[in-house]
PDB file of C-alpha atoms in Angstrom:
ATOM      1  CA  MET L 295      15.194  27.043   6.519  1.00 37.00           C
ATOM      2  CA  ALA L 296      12.694  24.279   6.251  1.00 54.00           C
ATOM      3  CA  ARG L 297      13.116  21.579   3.664  1.00 71.00           C
ATOM      4  CA  SER L 298      10.220  19.802   1.868  1.00 86.00           C
ATOM      5  CA  VAL L 299       9.311  16.336   3.090  1.00 90.00           C
ATOM      6  CA  THR L 300       8.448  13.531   0.995  1.00 92.00           C
ATOM      7  CA  VAL L 301       7.434   9.863   1.308  1.00 93.00           C
ATOM      8  CA  LYS L 302      11.024   8.978   1.247  1.00 93.00           C
ATOM      9  CA  ASP L 303      11.846  10.997   4.092  1.00 92.00           C
ATOM     10  CA  VAL L 304       9.548   9.654   6.781  1.00 94.00           C
ATOM     11  CA  HIS L 305       9.507   5.914   8.214  1.00 94.00           C
ATOM     12  CA  SER L 306       7.508   3.582   5.941  1.00 95.00           C
ATOM     13  CA  GLN L 307       5.508   1.922   8.767  1.00 96.00           C
ATOM     14  CA  ALA L 308       4.325   5.307  10.189  1.00 95.00           C
ATOM     15  CA  PHE L 309       3.397   6.504   6.730  1.00 96.00           C
ATOM     16  CA  ILE L 310       1.365   3.375   5.633  1.00 97.00           C
ATOM     17  CA  LYS L 311      -0.421   3.497   8.913  1.00 97.00           C
ATOM     18  CA  ALA L 312      -1.267   7.221   8.515  1.00 96.00           C
ATOM     19  CA  TYR L 313      -2.090   6.912   4.832  1.00 97.00           C
ATOM     20  CA  ALA L 314      -4.173   3.865   5.593  1.00 97.00           C
ATOM     21  CA  ALA L 315      -6.353   5.868   8.113  1.00 97.00           C
ATOM     22  CA  HIS L 316      -6.768   8.628   5.536  1.00 96.00           C
ATOM     23  CA  LEU L 317      -8.196   6.248   3.120  1.00 96.00           C
ATOM     24  CA  LYS L 318     -10.763   5.104   5.641  1.00 96.00           C
ATOM     25  CA  ARG L 319     -11.422   8.443   6.990  1.00 96.00           C
ATOM     26  CA  SER L 320     -12.019   9.806   3.485  1.00 94.00           C
ATOM     27  CA  GLY L 321     -14.612   6.789   2.486  1.00 91.00           C
ATOM     28  CA  LYS L 322     -13.622   7.179  -1.222  1.00 93.00           C
ATOM     29  CA  LEU L 323     -11.800   4.011  -1.808  1.00 94.00           C
ATOM     30  CA  GLN L 324     -14.174   1.322  -2.498  1.00 93.00           C
ATOM     31  CA  VAL L 325     -13.706  -2.000  -0.710  1.00 94.00           C
ATOM     32  CA  PRO L 326     -14.888  -4.953  -2.355  1.00 93.00           C
ATOM     33  CA  SER L 327     -17.491  -7.023  -0.199  1.00 93.00           C
ATOM     34  CA  TRP L 328     -15.146 -10.209  -0.448  1.00 92.00           C
ATOM     35  CA  THR L 329     -12.357  -8.847   1.410  1.00 91.00           C
ATOM     36  CA  GLU L 330     -13.881 -10.225   4.592  1.00 90.00           C
ATOM     37  CA  TYR L 331     -13.487 -13.617   3.568  1.00 91.00           C
ATOM     38  CA  ALA L 332     -10.463 -13.526   0.973  1.00 90.00           C
ATOM     39  CA  LYS L 333      -6.809 -14.738   1.807  1.00 90.00           C
ATOM     40  CA  THR L 334      -4.167 -12.223   0.343  1.00 90.00           C
ATOM     41  CA  GLY L 335      -2.343 -15.144  -1.264  1.00 90.00           C
ATOM     42  CA  SER L 336      -2.454 -18.854  -2.024  1.00 89.00           C
ATOM     43  CA  TYR L 337       0.480 -19.537   0.174  1.00 89.00           C
ATOM     44  CA  LYS L 338      -1.635 -18.236   3.323  1.00 90.00           C
ATOM     45  CA  GLU L 339      -3.798 -20.416   5.436  1.00 89.00           C
ATOM     46  CA  LEU L 340      -6.234 -17.770   6.919  1.00 89.00           C
ATOM     47  CA  CYS L 341      -7.522 -14.363   5.732  1.00 88.00           C
ATOM     48  CA  PRO L 342      -5.987 -11.402   7.576  1.00 90.00           C
ATOM     49  CA  ASN L 343      -7.111 -10.552  11.248  1.00 91.00           C
ATOM     50  CA  ASP L 344      -7.033  -6.648  10.567  1.00 92.00           C
ATOM     51  CA  PRO L 345     -10.446  -5.629   9.262  1.00 91.00           C
ATOM     52  CA  ASP L 346      -8.870  -2.530   7.441  1.00 94.00           C
ATOM     53  CA  TRP L 347      -6.362  -4.846   5.731  1.00 95.00           C
ATOM     54  CA  PHE L 348      -7.424  -3.588   2.320  1.00 96.00           C
ATOM     55  CA  TYR L 349      -6.694   0.066   3.104  1.00 97.00           C
ATOM     56  CA  VAL L 350      -3.436  -0.907   4.804  1.00 97.00           C
ATOM     57  CA  ARG L 351      -2.489  -2.762   1.359  1.00 96.00           C
ATOM     58  CA  ALA L 352      -3.670   0.341  -0.628  1.00 97.00           C
ATOM     59  CA  ALA L 353      -1.448   2.730   1.284  1.00 97.00           C
ATOM     60  CA  ALA L 354       1.685   0.027   1.007  1.00 97.00           C
ATOM     61  CA  ILE L 355       0.810  -0.016  -2.877  1.00 97.00           C
ATOM     62  CA  ALA L 356       0.756   3.780  -3.016  1.00 97.00           C
ATOM     63  CA  ARG L 357       3.987   4.285  -1.461  1.00 97.00           C
ATOM     64  CA  HIS L 358       5.726   1.642  -3.454  1.00 97.00           C
ATOM     65  CA  VAL L 359       4.559   3.054  -6.756  1.00 97.00           C
ATOM     66  CA  TYR L 360       5.509   6.563  -5.423  1.00 96.00           C
ATOM     67  CA  ILE L 361       9.018   5.345  -4.783  1.00 95.00           C
ATOM     68  CA  ARG L 362       9.300   3.053  -7.875  1.00 94.00           C
ATOM     69  CA  GLY L 363       7.018   4.221 -10.666  1.00 89.00           C
ATOM     70  CA  GLY L 364       5.918   1.853 -13.582  1.00 93.00           C
ATOM     71  CA  VAL L 365       5.386  -1.398 -11.492  1.00 95.00           C
ATOM     72  CA  GLY L 366       2.491  -3.580 -12.605  1.00 95.00           C
ATOM     73  CA  VAL L 367       0.298  -6.300 -10.963  1.00 96.00           C
ATOM     74  CA  GLY L 368       2.868  -8.883 -11.280  1.00 95.00           C
ATOM     75  CA  ALA L 369       5.715  -6.965  -9.665  1.00 95.00           C
ATOM     76  CA  LEU L 370       3.442  -6.031  -7.041  1.00 95.00           C
ATOM     77  CA  ALA L 371       2.292  -9.467  -6.355  1.00 95.00           C
ATOM     78  CA  LYS L 372       5.892 -10.697  -6.185  1.00 95.00           C
ATOM     79  CA  ARG L 373       6.817  -8.070  -3.798  1.00 94.00           C
ATOM     80  CA  HIS L 374       4.021  -8.858  -1.358  1.00 94.00           C
ATOM     81  CA  GLY L 375       4.514 -12.477  -1.598  1.00 94.00           C
ATOM     82  CA  GLY L 376       5.743 -14.642   1.076  1.00 94.00           C
ATOM     83  CA  ALA L 377       7.064 -18.181   1.947  1.00 94.00           C
ATOM     84  CA  LYS L 378       4.810 -21.150   1.248  1.00 94.00           C
ATOM     85  CA  ARG L 379       5.102 -23.793   3.782  1.00 93.00           C
ATOM     86  CA  ARG L 380       5.470 -27.230   1.990  1.00 92.00           C
ATOM     87  CA  GLY L 381       5.587 -29.570   4.972  1.00 94.00           C
ATOM     88  CA  SER L 382       8.830 -31.155   5.571  1.00 96.00           C
ATOM     89  CA  ARG L 383      10.104 -29.932   2.226  1.00 96.00           C
ATOM     90  CA  PRO L 384      11.840 -26.290   2.204  1.00 97.00           C
ATOM     91  CA  ASN L 385       9.834 -23.321   1.882  1.00 95.00           C
ATOM     92  CA  HIS L 386       9.544 -21.464  -1.486  1.00 96.00           C
ATOM     93  CA  HIS L 387       8.499 -18.173  -2.440  1.00 95.00           C
ATOM     94  CA  ALA L 388       4.782 -17.936  -3.621  1.00 95.00           C
ATOM     95  CA  ASN L 389       3.361 -14.538  -5.134  1.00 95.00           C
ATOM     96  CA  ASP L 390       0.547 -12.672  -3.482  1.00 95.00           C
ATOM     97  CA  SER L 391      -2.880 -12.663  -5.027  1.00 94.00           C
ATOM     98  CA  THR L 392      -3.027 -10.733  -8.378  1.00 95.00           C
ATOM     99  CA  ASN L 393      -6.753 -10.038  -7.744  1.00 95.00           C
ATOM    100  CA  VAL L 394      -6.039  -7.999  -4.636  1.00 95.00           C
ATOM    101  CA  MET L 395      -3.327  -5.982  -6.397  1.00 96.00           C
ATOM    102  CA  ARG L 396      -5.387  -5.346  -9.255  1.00 96.00           C
ATOM    103  CA  LYS L 397      -8.472  -4.124  -7.268  1.00 96.00           C
ATOM    104  CA  VAL L 398      -6.233  -1.736  -5.196  1.00 97.00           C
ATOM    105  CA  LEU L 399      -4.728  -0.314  -8.204  1.00 96.00           C
ATOM    106  CA  GLN L 400      -8.150   0.084  -9.815  1.00 96.00           C
ATOM    107  CA  GLY L 401      -9.418   1.838  -6.749  1.00 96.00           C
ATOM    108  CA  LEU L 402      -6.295   4.175  -6.472  1.00 97.00           C
ATOM    109  CA  GLU L 403      -6.799   4.919 -10.046  1.00 96.00           C
ATOM    110  CA  LYS L 404     -10.491   5.910  -9.584  1.00 96.00           C
ATOM    111  CA  LEU L 405      -9.262   8.370  -6.801  1.00 95.00           C
ATOM    112  CA  GLY L 406      -6.869   9.990  -8.998  1.00 95.00           C
ATOM    113  CA  ILE L 407      -3.714   8.950  -7.056  1.00 96.00           C
ATOM    114  CA  LEU L 408      -2.470   6.612  -9.728  1.00 96.00           C
ATOM    115  CA  GLU L 409      -2.529   6.486 -13.496  1.00 96.00           C
ATOM    116  CA  LYS L 410      -1.420   3.991 -16.255  1.00 95.00           C
ATOM    117  CA  HIS L 411       2.130   4.378 -17.350  1.00 94.00           C
ATOM    118  CA  PRO L 412       2.585   4.649 -21.102  1.00 93.00           C
ATOM    119  CA  ASP L 413       5.453   2.059 -20.948  1.00 92.00           C
ATOM    120  CA  GLY L 414       3.150  -0.358 -18.890  1.00 92.00           C
ATOM    121  CA  GLY L 415       2.295  -0.518 -15.175  1.00 93.00           C
ATOM    122  CA  ARG L 416       1.170   2.325 -13.067  1.00 95.00           C
ATOM    123  CA  ARG L 417       2.772   5.723 -12.060  1.00 96.00           C
ATOM    124  CA  ILE L 418       1.827   8.404  -9.636  1.00 96.00           C
ATOM    125  CA  THR L 419      -0.303  11.373 -10.610  1.00 96.00           C
ATOM    126  CA  SER L 420       0.651  15.003  -9.452  1.00 96.00           C
ATOM    127  CA  ALA L 421      -2.446  15.197  -7.438  1.00 95.00           C
ATOM    128  CA  GLY L 422      -1.566  11.755  -5.791  1.00 95.00           C
ATOM    129  CA  GLN L 423       2.045  12.656  -5.105  1.00 95.00           C
ATOM    130  CA  ARG L 424       0.679  16.291  -3.383  1.00 95.00           C
ATOM    131  CA  ASP L 425      -1.679  13.954  -1.305  1.00 95.00           C
ATOM    132  CA  LEU L 426       1.190  11.519  -0.257  1.00 96.00           C
ATOM    133  CA  ASP L 427       3.377  14.585   0.291  1.00 95.00           C
ATOM    134  CA  ARG L 428       0.926  16.099   2.640  1.00 94.00           C
ATOM    135  CA  ILE L 429       0.530  12.965   4.992  1.00 95.00           C
ATOM    136  CA  SER L 430       4.368  12.693   5.131  1.00 95.00           C
ATOM    137  CA  VAL L 431       4.572  16.250   6.285  1.00 94.00           C
ATOM    138  CA  GLN L 432       2.202  15.732   9.119  1.00 93.00           C
ATOM    139  CA  ILE L 433       4.014  12.701  10.138  1.00 94.00           C
ATOM    140  CA  ALA L 434       7.198  14.713  10.015  1.00 93.00           C
ATOM    141  CA  ASN L 435       5.712  17.529  12.080  1.00 92.00           C
ATOM    142  CA  ALA L 436       4.360  14.832  14.686  1.00 92.00           C
ATOM    143  CA  ALA L 437       7.806  13.135  14.856  1.00 90.00           C
ATOM    144  CA  ALA L 438       9.528  16.367  15.481  1.00 89.00           C
ATOM    145  CA  ALA L 439       7.097  17.622  18.032  1.00 91.00           C
ATOM    146  CA  ALA L 440       7.548  14.165  19.702  1.00 89.00           C
ATOM    147  CA  ALA L 441      11.175  14.554  19.591  1.00 88.00           C
ATOM    148  CA  ALA L 442      11.145  18.042  21.220  1.00 88.00           C
ATOM    149  CA  GLU L 443       8.662  17.148  23.886  1.00 87.00           C
ATOM    150  CA  SER L 444      11.115  14.267  25.020  1.00 84.00           C
ATOM    151  CA  SER L 445      14.268  16.221  24.958  1.00 80.00           C
ATOM    152  CA  ALA L 446      12.269  19.003  27.275  1.00 69.00           C
TER     153      ALA L 446
END
């Protein structure tokens, strides 16, 4: 008997990579023009090397909202933040750019993947959950086929 596969059942890195490719292929997610030049946080020195970093961030945020609904911009900025290097003084945590988070959430809302939660933050829609689970099934099937091929 086959069991259902959800986002929680597949490896996070494989899911984010596959979902980012899906978002880029569909062409529906609007990428702001400033993403080529923007840093992802005040603690960063350079902008991301990956030209598709906005799709990767959107996939990571969609996965995070799927797993933990009701998260807002501030919580996502804290989650994606990092260490601010302060020279010879100890490093401190710095939040990520809230503008990037807000634009990603707004873009995913326009696609119908996320919606505003009545208690604040965002949550996944039923269509968004179906879309993310479909990608998860594809990843699980590819992993099972690779495992069967390597054991044969």
